[in-house]
Coordinates of C-alpha atoms in Angstrom, one line a residue:
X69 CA -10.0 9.8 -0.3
X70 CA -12.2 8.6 2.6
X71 CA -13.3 5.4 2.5
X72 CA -17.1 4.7 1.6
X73 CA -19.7 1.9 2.0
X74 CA -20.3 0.3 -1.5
X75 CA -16.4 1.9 -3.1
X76 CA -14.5 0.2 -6.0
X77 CA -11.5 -0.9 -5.1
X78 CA -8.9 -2.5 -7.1
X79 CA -5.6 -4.8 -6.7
X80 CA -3.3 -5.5 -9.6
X81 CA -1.7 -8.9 -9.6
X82 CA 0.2 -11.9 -11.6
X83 CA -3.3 -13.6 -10.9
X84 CA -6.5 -13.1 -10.1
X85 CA -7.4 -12.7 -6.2
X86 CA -10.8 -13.7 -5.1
X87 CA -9.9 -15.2 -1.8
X88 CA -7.4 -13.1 -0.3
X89 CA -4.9 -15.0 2.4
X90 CA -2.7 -12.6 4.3
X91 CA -0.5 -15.2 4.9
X92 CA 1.3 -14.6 1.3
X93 CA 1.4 -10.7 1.6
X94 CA 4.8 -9.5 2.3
X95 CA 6.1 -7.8 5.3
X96 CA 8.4 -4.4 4.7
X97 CA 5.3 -2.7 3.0
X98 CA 4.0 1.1 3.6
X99 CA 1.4 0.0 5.9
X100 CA 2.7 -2.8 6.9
X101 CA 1.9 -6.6 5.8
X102 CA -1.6 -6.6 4.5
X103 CA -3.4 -6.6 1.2
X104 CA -2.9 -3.4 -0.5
X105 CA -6.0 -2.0 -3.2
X106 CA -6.4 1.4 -5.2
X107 CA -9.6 3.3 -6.0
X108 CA -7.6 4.0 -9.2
X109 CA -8.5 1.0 -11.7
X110 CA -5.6 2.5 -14.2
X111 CA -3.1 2.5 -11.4
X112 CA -4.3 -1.5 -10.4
X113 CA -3.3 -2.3 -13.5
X114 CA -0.4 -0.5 -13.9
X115 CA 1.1 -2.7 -11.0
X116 CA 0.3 -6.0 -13.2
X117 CA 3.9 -5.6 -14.4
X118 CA 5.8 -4.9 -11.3
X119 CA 4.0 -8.0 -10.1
X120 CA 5.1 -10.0 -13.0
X121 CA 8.4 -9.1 -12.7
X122 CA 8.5 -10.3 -9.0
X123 CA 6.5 -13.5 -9.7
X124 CA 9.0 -15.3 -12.4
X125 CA 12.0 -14.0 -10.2
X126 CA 10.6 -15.8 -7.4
X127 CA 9.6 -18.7 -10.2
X128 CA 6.1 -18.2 -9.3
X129 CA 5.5 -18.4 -12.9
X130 CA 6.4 -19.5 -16.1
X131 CA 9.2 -16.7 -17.4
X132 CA 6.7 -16.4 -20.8
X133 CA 3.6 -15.0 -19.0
X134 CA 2.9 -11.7 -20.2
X135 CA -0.9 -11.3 -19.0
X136 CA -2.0 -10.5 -15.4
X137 CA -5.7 -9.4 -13.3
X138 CA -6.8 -6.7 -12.1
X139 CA -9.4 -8.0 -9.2
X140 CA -12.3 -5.5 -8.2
X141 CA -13.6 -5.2 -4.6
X142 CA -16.6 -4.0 -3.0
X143 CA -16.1 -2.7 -0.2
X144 CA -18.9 -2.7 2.8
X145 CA -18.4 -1.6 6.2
X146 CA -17.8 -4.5 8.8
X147 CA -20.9 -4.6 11.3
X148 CA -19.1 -4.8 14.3
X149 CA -16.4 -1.6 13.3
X150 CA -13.1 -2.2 11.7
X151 CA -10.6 0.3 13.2
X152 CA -9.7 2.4 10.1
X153 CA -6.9 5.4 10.2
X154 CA -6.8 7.3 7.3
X155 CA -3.6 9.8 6.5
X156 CA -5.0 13.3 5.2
X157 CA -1.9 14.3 3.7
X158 CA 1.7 12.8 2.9
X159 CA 3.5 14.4 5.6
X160 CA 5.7 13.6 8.3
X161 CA 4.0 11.2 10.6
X162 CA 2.9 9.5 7.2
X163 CA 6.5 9.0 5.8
X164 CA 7.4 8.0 9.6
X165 CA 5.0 4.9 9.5
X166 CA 6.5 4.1 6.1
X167 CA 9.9 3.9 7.1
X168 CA 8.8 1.9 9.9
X169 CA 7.5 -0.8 8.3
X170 CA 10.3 -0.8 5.7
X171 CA 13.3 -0.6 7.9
X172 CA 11.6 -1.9 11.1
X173 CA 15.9 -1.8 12.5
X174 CA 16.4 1.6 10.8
X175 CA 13.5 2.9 12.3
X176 CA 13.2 2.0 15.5
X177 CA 13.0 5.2 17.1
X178 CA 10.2 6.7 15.5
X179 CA 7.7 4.4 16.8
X180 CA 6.9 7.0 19.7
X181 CA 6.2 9.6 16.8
X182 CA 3.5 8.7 15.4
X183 CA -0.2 7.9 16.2
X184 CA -0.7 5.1 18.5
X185 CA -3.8 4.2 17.1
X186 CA -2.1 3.0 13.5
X187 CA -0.8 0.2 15.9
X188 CA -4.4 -0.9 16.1
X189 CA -5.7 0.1 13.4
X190 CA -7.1 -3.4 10.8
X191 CA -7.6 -1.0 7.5
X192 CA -5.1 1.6 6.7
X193 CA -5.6 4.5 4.5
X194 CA -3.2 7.1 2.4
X195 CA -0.4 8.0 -0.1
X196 CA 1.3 5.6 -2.1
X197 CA 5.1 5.5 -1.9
X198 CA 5.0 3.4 -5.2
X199 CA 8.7 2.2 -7.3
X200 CA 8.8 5.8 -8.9
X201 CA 9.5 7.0 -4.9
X202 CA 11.7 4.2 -4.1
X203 CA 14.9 6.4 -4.5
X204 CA 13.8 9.4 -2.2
X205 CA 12.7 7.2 0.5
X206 CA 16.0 4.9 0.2
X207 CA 17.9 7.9 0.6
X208 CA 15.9 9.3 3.6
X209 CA 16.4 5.7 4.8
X210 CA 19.9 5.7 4.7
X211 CA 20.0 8.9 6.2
X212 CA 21.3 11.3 3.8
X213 CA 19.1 13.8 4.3
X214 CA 19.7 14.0 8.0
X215 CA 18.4 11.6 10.4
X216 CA 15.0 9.8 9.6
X217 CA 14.0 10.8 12.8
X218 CA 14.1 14.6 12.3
X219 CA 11.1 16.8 10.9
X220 CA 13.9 18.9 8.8
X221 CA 15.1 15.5 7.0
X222 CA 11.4 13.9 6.3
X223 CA 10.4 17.4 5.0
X224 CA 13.4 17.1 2.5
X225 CA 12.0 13.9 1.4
X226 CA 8.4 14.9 1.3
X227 CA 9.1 17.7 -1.0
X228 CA 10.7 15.6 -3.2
X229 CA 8.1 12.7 -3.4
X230 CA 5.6 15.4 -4.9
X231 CA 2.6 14.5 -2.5
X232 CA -0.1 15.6 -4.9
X233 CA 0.4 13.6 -7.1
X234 CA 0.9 10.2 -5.3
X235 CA -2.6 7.5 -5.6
X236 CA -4.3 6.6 -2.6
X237 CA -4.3 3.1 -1.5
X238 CA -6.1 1.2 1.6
X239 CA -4.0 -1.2 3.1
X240 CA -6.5 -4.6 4.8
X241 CA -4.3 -5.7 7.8
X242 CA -6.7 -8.4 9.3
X243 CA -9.1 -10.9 8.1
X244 CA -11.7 -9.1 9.7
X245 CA -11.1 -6.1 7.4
X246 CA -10.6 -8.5 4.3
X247 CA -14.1 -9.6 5.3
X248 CA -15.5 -6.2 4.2
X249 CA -13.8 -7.0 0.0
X250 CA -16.1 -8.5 -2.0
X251 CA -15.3 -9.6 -5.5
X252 CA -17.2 -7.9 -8.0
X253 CA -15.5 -8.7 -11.0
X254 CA -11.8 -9.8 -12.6
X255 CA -10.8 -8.8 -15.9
X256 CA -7.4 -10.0 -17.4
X257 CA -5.0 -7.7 -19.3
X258 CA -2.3 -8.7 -21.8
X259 CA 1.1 -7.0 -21.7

């Protein structure tokens, strides 16, 4: 899904986020460390949980919190232009840039495979490799399929990730991109 000027976006959490600081987003992610949103409002709050669980084990919060946000976004293109790359499909050069920035020492060598303008890019666009993929792209990581860096081994993995019918998400890398989220609402769901 292309991002648009005025598009809902979504982001799941522990807690609401209306000021987002990229300074406590996590390196080792898909696209890199950034804040990560959804067009899907369903799939937001399906991560409410998953954030949960990584809150209290971090003690974050109390062990007894069972509620969470889901924080909506408005997104509006930057007026000086925010580099975006957007993946059209889950494919090679996709799963490449995800083991990248998972397994940065893994995945060294596939750096010079994909597009030098995701290096520069601020907002990031495609395919969610979400917990329910964890286990195909462990494996490709450790190598099992064949090496990460051949086609043969990544289309293994790809096959078995089902690409059709992985989310989108849109990955905000820089504060400039961030700038273009604005909060239009925050609703809080009980587990």
């Amino acid at each position: 899904m292309k991002l648009k000027d005025g598009m809902l976006l979504y982001h799941g959490s522990y807690t609401s986020v209306e000021n987002v600081d990229l300074n406590k987003c996590e390196a080792g992610k898909d696209f890199g460390k950034g804040f990560y949103v959804t067009a899907d409002k369903n799939q937001a709050r399906s991560f409410i949980k998953t954030s949960l669980l990584k809150a209290k084990a971090k003690k974050q919060i109390a062990a007894n919190q069972n509620f969470g946000y889901v924080t909506c976004y408005e997104y509006h293109s930057a007026l000086k232009d925010v580099p975006v790359f957007e993946f059209t499909n889950a494919d090679k050069e996709w799963l490449w840039f995800i083991a990248l920035n998972r397994r940065k020492h893994l995945a060294k060598e596939l750096a010079s495979k994909v597009n030098k303008v995701l290096f520069s890019s601020e907002i990031i666009v495609g395919k969610i490799a979400n917990d329910t993929t964890n286990p195909v792209i462990t494996t490709y990581l450790t190598g099992l399929y064949g090496s990460i860096a051949d086609e043969r081994s990544a289309q293994i993995a790809i096959s078995l990730l089902l690409p059709d019918r992985l989310k989108e998400q849109y990955c905000f890398l820089s504060s400039r991109a961030v700038s273009c989220l604005k909060v239009v609402e925050v609703c809080r769901y009980e587990l």
